[in-house]
Coordinates of C-alpha atoms in Angstrom, one line a residue:
M148 CA 1.9 -44.5 25.1
Q149 CA 1.2 -44.5 28.8
T150 CA -1.9 -43.8 30.9
A151 CA -1.6 -41.3 33.8
A152 CA -3.9 -41.7 36.7
D153 CA -4.1 -37.9 37.3
A154 CA -2.3 -34.7 36.4
G155 CA 0.4 -35.3 39.0
D156 CA 1.1 -38.7 37.6
A157 CA 1.3 -37.2 34.1
A158 CA 4.0 -34.8 35.3
T159 CA 6.0 -37.7 36.7
L160 CA 5.7 -39.7 33.5
L161 CA 6.6 -36.8 31.3
A162 CA 9.7 -36.0 33.5
A163 CA 10.9 -39.5 32.9
V164 CA 10.8 -39.2 29.1
P165 CA 14.3 -38.5 27.5
A166 CA 14.8 -34.8 27.0
G167 CA 15.3 -35.0 23.2
R168 CA 11.9 -36.5 22.5
R169 CA 8.5 -34.9 21.6
V170 CA 5.8 -35.6 24.1
A171 CA 2.0 -35.3 23.9
L172 CA -0.9 -35.2 26.4
V173 CA -4.3 -36.5 25.3
D174 CA -7.4 -36.4 27.4
P175 CA -8.8 -40.0 27.6
R176 CA -12.3 -38.7 26.9
F177 CA -11.2 -37.3 23.5
V178 CA -13.5 -37.8 20.6
G179 CA -12.4 -36.8 17.1
H180 CA -10.8 -37.6 13.8
V181 CA -7.4 -39.2 13.6
H182 CA -6.3 -36.4 11.2
A183 CA -7.3 -33.8 13.8
L184 CA -4.8 -35.4 16.1
R185 CA -2.2 -35.5 13.4
L186 CA -2.5 -31.8 12.8
G187 CA -2.3 -31.1 16.5
L188 CA 0.4 -33.5 17.5
T189 CA 2.8 -34.4 14.7
D190 CA 3.6 -31.1 12.8
P191 CA 7.3 -30.6 13.4
R192 CA 7.2 -26.8 12.6
F193 CA 5.9 -25.7 15.9
A194 CA 7.5 -26.0 19.4
A195 CA 4.0 -26.5 21.0
A196 CA 0.6 -27.2 19.4
T197 CA -2.8 -28.1 20.7
V198 CA -6.3 -29.1 19.5
P199 CA -9.2 -29.5 21.9
G200 CA -8.3 -32.3 24.3
A201 CA -4.7 -32.8 23.2
L202 CA -1.3 -30.9 23.5
T203 CA 2.2 -31.6 22.2
A204 CA 5.6 -30.1 22.9
Q205 CA 8.9 -30.4 21.0
P206 CA 12.1 -30.8 23.1
E207 CA 12.6 -27.0 23.2
A208 CA 9.3 -26.5 24.9
R209 CA 9.5 -29.5 27.2
G210 CA 10.7 -27.4 30.2
A211 CA 7.9 -24.9 29.8
L212 CA 5.4 -27.8 29.5
L213 CA 6.5 -29.4 32.7
R214 CA 6.4 -26.1 34.6
A215 CA 2.9 -25.4 33.2
L216 CA 1.7 -28.9 34.1
R217 CA 2.9 -28.6 37.7
R218 CA 1.3 -25.2 38.1
T219 CA -1.9 -26.5 36.6
T220 CA -1.8 -29.5 39.0
A221 CA -1.4 -27.2 41.9
A222 CA -4.1 -24.8 40.7
V223 CA -6.6 -27.6 40.0
G224 CA -5.9 -29.2 43.4
A225 CA -6.5 -25.9 45.1
G226 CA -9.6 -25.2 43.1
A227 CA -8.1 -22.1 41.6
P228 CA -8.6 -21.3 37.9
V229 CA -5.5 -21.4 35.6
V230 CA -6.7 -18.4 33.5
A231 CA -7.1 -14.9 34.8
P232 CA -9.9 -14.5 37.3
D233 CA -11.8 -12.1 35.1
T234 CA -12.0 -14.4 32.1
D235 CA -14.3 -17.3 31.4
P236 CA -12.2 -20.1 29.8
A237 CA -13.6 -21.8 26.7
P238 CA -14.9 -25.3 27.3
D239 CA -11.9 -26.9 25.6
D240 CA -9.6 -24.9 28.0
R241 CA -11.1 -26.7 31.0
T242 CA -9.5 -30.0 30.1
V243 CA -6.0 -30.6 31.4
P244 CA -4.3 -30.2 27.9
G245 CA -6.4 -27.0 27.4
R246 CA -5.4 -25.5 30.8
I247 CA -1.7 -26.3 30.1
A248 CA -1.9 -24.6 26.7
V249 CA -3.3 -21.5 28.3
A250 CA -0.6 -21.6 31.0
L251 CA 2.1 -22.1 28.3
E252 CA 0.9 -19.0 26.4
A253 CA 0.8 -17.0 29.6
E254 CA 4.4 -17.9 30.2
G255 CA 5.3 -16.7 26.7
T256 CA 5.5 -20.0 24.8
A257 CA 3.7 -19.8 21.4
V258 CA 1.2 -22.6 21.0
K259 CA 0.0 -23.4 17.5
R260 CA -3.8 -24.1 17.2
P261 CA -4.3 -25.5 13.7
E262 CA -7.5 -24.9 11.8
L263 CA -9.5 -28.1 11.8
G264 CA -12.3 -27.1 9.5
S265 CA -14.9 -29.8 9.4
L266 CA -12.8 -32.2 11.4
T267 CA -14.0 -33.1 14.9
A268 CA -11.9 -32.7 18.0
T269 CA -13.6 -32.4 21.4
V270 CA -13.8 -33.7 24.9
P271 CA -17.4 -34.5 25.8
T272 CA -18.5 -34.3 29.4
D273 CA -21.5 -36.5 29.4
A274 CA -23.1 -39.4 27.4
G275 CA -25.2 -37.0 25.3
A276 CA -22.3 -34.8 24.3
R277 CA -20.3 -37.9 23.5
A278 CA -23.0 -39.3 21.2
T279 CA -23.3 -35.9 19.5
A280 CA -19.5 -35.7 19.0
E281 CA -19.3 -39.3 17.6
S282 CA -22.1 -38.6 15.2
A283 CA -20.4 -35.4 13.9
R284 CA -17.2 -37.4 13.6
D285 CA -18.8 -40.2 11.6
E286 CA -20.5 -37.8 9.2
V287 CA -17.2 -36.4 8.0
D288 CA -14.8 -38.5 5.9
D289 CA -11.5 -38.0 7.6
E290 CA -9.5 -39.2 4.5
A291 CA -11.4 -36.9 2.1
V292 CA -10.6 -33.9 4.3
R293 CA -7.0 -35.0 4.5
L294 CA -6.7 -35.3 0.7
R295 CA -8.3 -31.9 0.2
S296 CA -6.1 -30.2 2.7
A297 CA -3.0 -31.7 1.0
V298 CA -3.6 -29.3 -1.9
K299 CA -2.3 -25.7 -1.5
A300 CA -5.3 -23.3 -1.1
H301 CA -4.1 -20.6 -3.4
D302 CA -2.6 -21.9 -6.6
G303 CA -2.5 -21.1 -10.3
F304 CA -5.3 -22.1 -12.8
F305 CA -3.3 -24.8 -14.5
T306 CA -2.0 -26.4 -11.3
T307 CA -5.5 -26.3 -9.7
F308 CA -7.5 -27.8 -12.5
A309 CA -4.9 -29.8 -14.5
I310 CA -2.5 -31.2 -11.9
S311 CA -4.0 -31.2 -8.4
P312 CA -7.1 -33.3 -9.1
Y313 CA -4.8 -36.4 -9.5
S314 CA -1.5 -35.4 -8.0
R315 CA -3.0 -35.6 -4.5
Y316 CA -3.7 -39.3 -5.1
I317 CA -0.1 -39.8 -6.2
A318 CA 0.9 -38.1 -2.9
R319 CA -1.2 -40.5 -0.9
W320 CA 0.3 -43.4 -2.9
C321 CA 3.7 -42.2 -2.0
A322 CA 2.8 -41.8 1.7
R323 CA 1.4 -45.3 1.9
R324 CA 4.7 -46.7 0.6
G325 CA 6.8 -44.7 3.0
L326 CA 8.2 -42.2 0.4
T327 CA 9.3 -38.8 1.7
P328 CA 8.7 -35.4 0.2
N329 CA 12.5 -35.0 -0.2
Q330 CA 12.6 -38.2 -2.3
V331 CA 9.8 -36.9 -4.6
T332 CA 11.5 -33.5 -4.8
T333 CA 14.7 -35.2 -5.9
A334 CA 12.8 -37.3 -8.4
S335 CA 11.3 -34.1 -9.9
L336 CA 14.8 -32.6 -10.2
I337 CA 16.2 -35.7 -11.9
T338 CA 13.2 -35.8 -14.3
A339 CA 13.8 -32.1 -15.2
L340 CA 17.5 -32.7 -15.8
I341 CA 16.7 -35.6 -18.1
A342 CA 14.2 -33.3 -19.9
A343 CA 17.0 -30.7 -20.3
G344 CA 19.3 -33.4 -21.7
A345 CA 16.6 -34.4 -24.2
A346 CA 16.2 -30.8 -25.2
A347 CA 20.0 -30.5 -25.7
T348 CA 19.9 -33.2 -28.4
G349 CA 18.4 -30.6 -30.8
T350 CA 16.1 -33.1 -32.5
R351 CA 12.4 -33.0 -32.8
G352 CA 12.1 -36.3 -30.9
G353 CA 14.2 -34.9 -28.2
Y354 CA 12.1 -31.7 -28.0
V355 CA 8.9 -33.8 -27.7
A356 CA 10.4 -36.0 -25.0
A357 CA 11.6 -32.9 -23.2
G358 CA 8.2 -31.3 -23.2
I359 CA 6.6 -34.4 -21.8
L360 CA 9.3 -34.9 -19.2
L361 CA 9.0 -31.3 -18.1
L362 CA 5.3 -31.8 -17.4
V363 CA 6.0 -35.0 -15.4
S364 CA 8.6 -33.1 -13.4
F365 CA 6.0 -30.4 -12.6
V366 CA 3.5 -33.1 -11.5
L367 CA 6.2 -34.4 -9.1
D368 CA 6.9 -30.9 -8.0
C369 CA 3.3 -30.5 -7.0
T370 CA 3.2 -33.9 -5.4
D371 CA 6.1 -33.3 -3.0
G372 CA 4.3 -30.4 -1.3
Q373 CA 1.0 -32.3 -1.2
L374 CA 2.8 -35.3 0.3
A375 CA 4.3 -33.0 3.0
R376 CA 0.9 -31.6 3.8
Y377 CA -0.8 -35.0 3.6
S378 CA 1.6 -36.7 6.0
L379 CA 2.9 -33.6 7.8
Q380 CA 6.4 -34.4 6.8
Y381 CA 8.0 -30.9 7.1
S382 CA 11.8 -30.7 7.4
T383 CA 14.8 -28.4 7.2
M384 CA 16.2 -30.3 4.3
G385 CA 12.8 -30.2 2.5
A386 CA 12.7 -26.4 2.9
W387 CA 16.1 -26.1 1.2
L388 CA 15.4 -28.6 -1.6
D389 CA 12.0 -27.3 -2.4
A390 CA 13.2 -23.6 -2.3
T391 CA 16.1 -24.1 -4.7
F392 CA 15.3 -27.0 -7.0
D393 CA 12.5 -25.2 -8.9
R394 CA 15.0 -22.6 -10.0
A395 CA 17.7 -25.2 -10.7
K396 CA 15.2 -27.2 -12.9
E397 CA 14.0 -24.2 -14.8
Y398 CA 17.5 -22.8 -15.5
A399 CA 18.9 -26.2 -16.4
Y400 CA 16.1 -26.5 -18.9
Y401 CA 16.9 -23.1 -20.4
A402 CA 20.5 -24.3 -20.8
G403 CA 19.3 -27.5 -22.4
L404 CA 17.2 -25.6 -24.9
A405 CA 20.1 -23.3 -25.7
I406 CA 22.5 -26.2 -26.3
G407 CA 19.9 -28.0 -28.5
A408 CA 19.4 -24.8 -30.5
V409 CA 23.1 -24.4 -31.1
R410 CA 23.3 -28.0 -32.4
G411 CA 20.5 -27.0 -34.8
G412 CA 22.5 -23.9 -36.0
D413 CA 20.6 -21.3 -34.0
D414 CA 22.5 -19.6 -31.1
V415 CA 19.9 -18.5 -28.5
W416 CA 22.2 -18.3 -25.4
V417 CA 21.5 -14.5 -25.1
L418 CA 17.7 -15.2 -25.1
A419 CA 18.2 -18.0 -22.5
L420 CA 20.2 -15.8 -20.2
G421 CA 17.7 -12.9 -20.8
A422 CA 14.8 -15.2 -19.8
M423 CA 16.7 -16.2 -16.6
V424 CA 17.5 -12.6 -15.7
L425 CA 13.9 -11.5 -16.2
Q426 CA 12.5 -14.3 -14.1
A427 CA 15.0 -13.7 -11.3
C428 CA 14.2 -10.0 -11.3
R429 CA 10.5 -10.7 -11.2
H430 CA 11.1 -12.9 -8.1
V431 CA 13.1 -10.3 -6.3
V432 CA 10.4 -7.7 -6.9
D433 CA 7.9 -10.1 -5.2
F434 CA 10.3 -10.9 -2.3
S435 CA 11.3 -7.3 -1.7
F436 CA 7.7 -6.0 -1.7
N437 CA 6.5 -8.8 0.6
E438 CA 9.4 -8.3 3.1
A439 CA 8.9 -4.5 3.1
N440 CA 5.2 -5.0 4.0
H441 CA 5.6 -8.1 6.2
D442 CA 4.7 -6.2 9.4
A443 CA 3.9 -2.7 8.2
V444 CA 1.4 -0.8 10.2
A445 CA -1.1 1.2 8.0
N446 CA -4.6 1.4 6.7
T447 CA -5.4 -0.7 3.6
S448 CA -4.7 1.3 0.4
P449 CA -7.5 1.9 -2.2
T450 CA -5.5 -0.3 -4.6
A451 CA -5.5 -3.2 -2.1
A452 CA -9.2 -2.7 -1.4
L453 CA -9.9 -2.9 -5.2
S454 CA -7.8 -6.0 -5.4
D455 CA -9.8 -7.6 -2.6
K456 CA -13.0 -6.7 -4.3
L457 CA -11.8 -8.3 -7.5
D458 CA -10.9 -11.4 -5.6
S459 CA -14.5 -11.8 -4.5
V460 CA -15.5 -12.5 -8.1
G461 CA -14.6 -16.0 -9.2
W462 CA -13.5 -15.4 -12.8
T463 CA -11.3 -12.4 -11.9
V464 CA -9.4 -14.5 -9.4
W465 CA -8.3 -17.0 -12.0
A466 CA -7.7 -14.4 -14.7
R467 CA -5.4 -12.4 -12.4
R468 CA -3.5 -15.6 -11.4
M469 CA -3.0 -16.5 -15.0
I470 CA -1.9 -13.0 -16.0
V471 CA 1.1 -13.2 -13.6
L472 CA 2.3 -16.4 -15.5
P473 CA 2.8 -18.6 -12.4
I474 CA 5.1 -21.6 -12.5
G475 CA 2.3 -24.0 -13.7
E476 CA 1.2 -21.9 -16.6
R477 CA 4.9 -21.0 -17.4
W478 CA 6.0 -24.6 -17.4
A479 CA 3.0 -25.8 -19.4
M480 CA 3.7 -23.1 -22.0
I481 CA 7.4 -24.0 -22.2
A482 CA 6.6 -27.7 -22.5
V483 CA 4.0 -27.3 -25.3
L484 CA 6.1 -24.8 -27.3
T485 CA 9.2 -27.0 -26.9
A486 CA 7.4 -30.0 -28.4
L487 CA 5.7 -28.1 -31.2
T488 CA 8.1 -25.2 -32.1
T489 CA 11.7 -24.2 -31.7
P490 CA 13.8 -23.0 -28.8
R491 CA 13.9 -19.5 -30.2
I492 CA 10.1 -19.3 -30.1
V493 CA 10.1 -20.7 -26.6
F494 CA 12.3 -18.0 -25.4
Y495 CA 10.5 -15.2 -27.3
A496 CA 7.2 -16.4 -25.7
L497 CA 8.9 -16.5 -22.2
L498 CA 10.4 -13.0 -22.6
I499 CA 7.1 -11.5 -23.8
G500 CA 4.9 -13.3 -21.3
C501 CA 7.2 -12.6 -18.3
S502 CA 7.6 -9.0 -19.3
L503 CA 3.8 -8.4 -19.4
A504 CA 3.4 -10.2 -16.1
A505 CA 6.2 -8.2 -14.5
C506 CA 4.6 -4.9 -15.7
Y507 CA 1.3 -6.0 -14.3
T508 CA 2.5 -7.1 -10.9
T509 CA 5.0 -4.2 -10.5
A510 CA 2.5 -1.6 -11.4
G511 CA 0.1 -3.0 -8.8
R512 CA 2.7 -2.9 -6.1
L513 CA 3.8 0.6 -7.0
L514 CA 0.1 1.8 -6.7
R515 CA -0.3 0.0 -3.4
S516 CA 2.9 1.6 -2.1
L517 CA 2.1 5.1 -3.2
T518 CA -1.5 5.0 -1.8
R519 CA -0.7 3.4 1.5
R520 CA 0.8 5.4 4.3
A521 CA 2.8 2.7 6.0
S522 CA 5.2 2.8 8.9
R523 CA 7.8 0.2 8.2
T524 CA 9.7 -1.6 11.0
D525 CA 13.4 -2.1 11.6
R526 CA 12.9 -5.7 10.7
A527 CA 11.6 -4.8 7.2
A528 CA 14.5 -2.3 6.7
Q529 CA 17.0 -5.0 7.7
A530 CA 15.4 -7.5 5.3
L531 CA 15.7 -5.0 2.4
A532 CA 19.3 -4.3 3.3
D533 CA 20.0 -8.0 3.3
L534 CA 18.3 -8.5 0.0
A535 CA 20.3 -5.5 -1.4
D536 CA 23.4 -7.7 -1.1
S537 CA 25.8 -4.8 -0.6
G538 CA 29.4 -5.8 -0.5
P539 CA 32.4 -4.1 1.1
L540 CA 32.7 -1.3 -1.5
A541 CA 29.1 -0.1 -1.1
Q542 CA 29.2 -0.6 2.7
G543 CA 32.3 1.5 2.8
V544 CA 30.6 4.3 0.9
A545 CA 27.6 4.0 3.1
A546 CA 29.7 4.2 6.2
V547 CA 31.3 7.5 5.3
A548 CA 28.5 9.1 3.3
P549 CA 25.7 11.1 4.9
G550 CA 22.3 9.4 4.4
L551 CA 20.4 11.1 1.7
R552 CA 17.0 12.3 2.9
G553 CA 13.8 12.2 0.9
A554 CA 10.8 9.8 0.6
F555 CA 11.9 8.4 -2.7
T556 CA 15.7 9.1 -2.6
A557 CA 17.0 5.6 -2.1
P558 CA 15.1 4.0 -5.1
A559 CA 15.9 7.1 -7.3
V560 CA 19.6 6.8 -6.5
A561 CA 19.6 3.0 -7.1
L562 CA 17.7 3.5 -10.4
L563 CA 20.2 6.2 -11.5
G564 CA 23.1 3.8 -10.7
T565 CA 21.4 1.0 -12.6
L566 CA 20.8 3.2 -15.6
V567 CA 24.4 4.4 -15.6
M568 CA 25.8 0.9 -15.4
I569 CA 23.6 -0.7 -18.0
G570 CA 23.8 2.3 -20.3
A571 CA 27.6 2.2 -20.2
A572 CA 27.6 -1.6 -20.9
L573 CA 25.2 -1.1 -23.8
F574 CA 26.4 2.1 -25.5
L575 CA 30.0 2.6 -24.8
P576 CA 32.6 0.8 -27.0
Y577 CA 33.1 -2.7 -25.7
G578 CA 36.1 -2.9 -23.4
S579 CA 36.3 0.8 -22.8
W580 CA 37.7 2.0 -19.6
L581 CA 34.8 4.4 -19.4
T582 CA 32.7 1.4 -18.6
V583 CA 35.0 0.8 -15.6
A584 CA 34.5 4.5 -14.7
A585 CA 30.7 3.9 -14.9
A586 CA 31.1 0.9 -12.6
A587 CA 32.9 3.2 -10.1
V588 CA 29.9 5.6 -10.3
Y589 CA 27.6 2.6 -9.8
V590 CA 29.6 1.6 -6.6
L591 CA 29.3 5.1 -5.3
L592 CA 25.5 5.4 -6.0
S593 CA 24.9 1.9 -4.6
G594 CA 26.5 3.0 -1.3
L595 CA 24.5 6.2 -1.1
A596 CA 21.3 4.3 -1.8
V597 CA 21.7 2.1 1.4
A598 CA 23.3 4.8 3.6
R599 CA 20.0 5.2 5.5
P600 CA 17.5 2.5 6.6
L601 CA 15.3 1.4 3.8
K602 CA 11.9 2.5 5.3
G603 CA 10.6 4.6 2.5
A604 CA 7.4 3.8 0.5
L605 CA 9.3 2.6 -2.5
D606 CA 12.5 1.4 -0.9
W607 CA 11.5 -2.2 -1.8
L608 CA 12.6 -1.3 -5.3
V609 CA 16.3 -1.0 -4.3
P610 CA 17.1 -4.7 -4.4
P611 CA 15.4 -5.3 -7.8
F612 CA 17.3 -2.4 -9.3
F613 CA 20.6 -3.8 -8.0
R614 CA 19.7 -7.3 -9.4
A615 CA 18.9 -5.8 -12.8
A616 CA 22.1 -3.8 -12.8
E617 CA 24.3 -6.8 -12.0
Y618 CA 22.6 -9.4 -14.1
V619 CA 22.0 -7.2 -17.2
T620 CA 25.6 -5.9 -17.1
I621 CA 27.0 -9.4 -17.2
L622 CA 24.6 -10.4 -20.0
V623 CA 25.4 -7.3 -22.1
L624 CA 29.2 -7.5 -21.7
A625 CA 29.2 -11.2 -22.5
A626 CA 27.0 -10.7 -25.5
R627 CA 29.1 -7.9 -26.9
S628 CA 32.4 -9.6 -26.5
D629 CA 34.1 -11.5 -29.2
A630 CA 35.2 -14.2 -26.8
P631 CA 33.9 -17.6 -27.8
H632 CA 31.3 -19.1 -25.4
A633 CA 31.3 -16.0 -23.3
V634 CA 27.5 -16.0 -22.9
P635 CA 27.2 -19.6 -21.7
A636 CA 29.9 -18.7 -19.2
A637 CA 27.9 -15.6 -18.1
F638 CA 24.9 -17.9 -17.8
G639 CA 26.8 -20.0 -15.3
L640 CA 27.9 -16.9 -13.4
V641 CA 24.4 -15.4 -13.2
S642 CA 23.1 -18.8 -12.1
A643 CA 25.6 -19.0 -9.2
V644 CA 24.8 -15.4 -8.1
A645 CA 21.1 -16.0 -8.4
Y646 CA 21.4 -19.1 -6.2
H647 CA 23.0 -16.9 -3.5
H648 CA 20.2 -14.4 -3.8
Y649 CA 17.4 -17.0 -3.6
D650 CA 19.3 -18.6 -0.6
T651 CA 19.2 -15.2 1.1
V652 CA 15.5 -14.9 0.5
Y653 CA 14.6 -18.2 2.0
R654 CA 16.8 -17.7 5.0
I655 CA 15.0 -14.4 5.7
R656 CA 11.6 -16.1 5.2
G657 CA 12.6 -18.8 7.6
G658 CA 13.2 -16.2 10.3
T659 CA 16.9 -17.0 10.6
G660 CA 18.3 -13.8 8.9
A661 CA 20.6 -13.4 5.9
P662 CA 23.8 -15.3 5.1
P663 CA 26.8 -14.3 7.2
Q664 CA 28.6 -11.1 6.3
W665 CA 31.8 -12.9 5.6
L666 CA 30.1 -14.7 2.7
V667 CA 28.8 -11.4 1.2
R668 CA 32.3 -9.9 1.6
T669 CA 34.0 -12.9 0.1
I670 CA 31.9 -12.9 -3.1
G671 CA 32.1 -9.1 -3.3
G672 CA 28.5 -8.0 -3.1
H673 CA 26.5 -7.0 -6.1
E674 CA 28.6 -3.8 -6.8
G675 CA 31.9 -5.6 -6.4
R676 CA 31.0 -8.4 -8.9
T677 CA 29.6 -5.8 -11.3
A678 CA 32.7 -3.7 -11.2
L679 CA 35.0 -6.8 -11.5
V680 CA 33.2 -8.0 -14.7
A681 CA 33.6 -4.5 -16.1
V682 CA 37.3 -4.6 -15.4
L683 CA 37.7 -8.1 -16.9
A684 CA 35.9 -6.9 -20.1
A685 CA 38.4 -3.9 -20.3
V686 CA 41.5 -6.0 -19.6
L687 CA 40.6 -9.1 -21.6
T688 CA 39.2 -7.3 -24.7
H689 CA 38.7 -9.6 -27.7
A690 CA 40.4 -12.5 -25.9
A691 CA 39.2 -15.9 -25.0
G692 CA 40.5 -15.1 -21.5
F693 CA 37.2 -13.2 -20.8
T694 CA 35.3 -16.5 -21.1
T695 CA 37.9 -18.2 -18.8
A696 CA 37.6 -15.4 -16.3
L697 CA 33.8 -15.5 -16.3
T698 CA 33.9 -19.3 -15.8
A699 CA 36.4 -19.1 -13.0
L700 CA 34.4 -16.4 -11.3
A701 CA 31.2 -18.5 -11.7
V702 CA 32.9 -21.6 -10.2
A703 CA 34.4 -19.6 -7.3
V704 CA 31.1 -18.0 -6.4
A705 CA 29.2 -21.3 -6.8
L706 CA 31.6 -23.2 -4.5
V707 CA 31.5 -20.6 -1.7
V708 CA 27.8 -20.1 -1.7
L709 CA 26.9 -23.8 -2.1
V710 CA 29.2 -24.9 0.7
E711 CA 27.9 -22.3 3.1
S712 CA 24.3 -22.9 2.0
I713 CA 24.5 -26.7 2.5
R714 CA 26.2 -26.2 5.8
F715 CA 23.4 -24.0 7.0
W716 CA 20.4 -25.9 5.7
V717 CA 21.5 -29.2 7.2
S718 CA 22.4 -27.6 10.5
S719 CA 20.1 -27.4 13.6
S720 CA 19.6 -23.7 13.1
A721 CA 17.8 -24.1 9.8
P722 CA 14.0 -23.4 9.9
A723 CA 11.8 -26.5 10.0
V724 CA 9.4 -25.4 7.3
H725 CA 8.3 -26.7 3.9
D726 CA 8.2 -24.0 1.3
E727 CA 4.7 -23.6 -0.2
G728 CA 6.1 -22.0 -3.4
E729 CA 5.3 -18.7 -5.1
L730 CA 2.7 -18.0 -7.7
A731 CA 5.4 -16.3 -9.8

């Protein structure tokens, strides 16, 4: 830390700092809480940020900061205002950091201004104002505010009342011992994998231990995000780990339960895969709807207005959050039922609960979409196209086919293709070449569905329909085959493909776009993989080779997507965010 005599001296000192470092300017008259300074000066997610009396810039904003500082110095020296002549700057913008923040924004550099709530951050101009500011600062417990803000504002009932009251203190304990959110996230994954191993023993003691360990894993899962918010330790690696480990933990636990059930003489692999498929499809409904409406321009629909009204009544907020069976409620249910019942009952409860939740959330989104006249942007259409995961076959059809017009054409065509594919897998004789013909129809309809930009009111349904077609087809064909261990192999294949789809979601949410096209082409796209599995079922009818083929395909897809995903998330182009998680 260095003290500058004036603004000109500050510019000289800043220019001497190595280019790769973050810098900060703090007015020497600053009065406020330490955590207010943390929020304004240490959050790595923003190129520039400010609180009253303080300003920071990451390396990418250093050049703009120096230019703004020099302009500010010249303006102040000449007695000219930094802001437009017809505006009256806020008191906090009259300080040097405040003037520079205004100048940065005028140049086009985004400056984050974090919400401080009850925290104090100000630059008093006289003794009376300083006394008032110091009194306000001393009346608020800085650490209590920091602990409260570590907890996510909108969370499920179980997480809010059964986990967060004490997990925030675990987060503080971790912070004081130098532990990072990534270490806690990894500990949560390891604990969940041990829980899956305990469930795989197939014994009552193993099931009880698995239930307890799953809850411990969830406590750690809450703690990592709270630790990130408490200590402002957001990172690219944290985004990747937190975004993917929840799914890895849940699906590994499903596999552990299925293995344990088989050891006890009850084969529930179909139920385990069904639960995974249902959960993945629920998530893609959420992701697609949110991306379609990310920057839509329209009046609020009556359905949305009713939802906001319900959220103004305390008990309805918690009831609605519980109905959607968020991760806290879901994991608590799984843990308790594992300890007290059997894997089959666990999966029945999951399938019933998640089905009801899916019906509730999807119905609400359908009503919102139908009653809201929205004008969707090119960005939203591109996000939906990326989520569709169309491979070379569908892209080839889309390139030569005229775009089908109509407000609901794209989802209708996608739904028709999904019904054709799943219906063929379910009702045609297993191994029939008619199923392959149905797959060809599915490829054609998949291409037609994405031949035009997905800007319709219900076009967000296209990616969920494609996910359902691919996942359910793999499940049904594996379940109907006589090949030993075909369903566990299908479980592995769906897991690998689902990882690719979640990876796509979090790249889009991070603002970096979808995975590269070469990756989508290499793994075939949803329609290519679906058609390939149909061909394998026809060629390898009643042969153990079907299991081998599914396993080989799962390994190939997993290797390609994992290598590319790891390369991306540890690269400098990955978004510096920490995922806050989804209620579902």
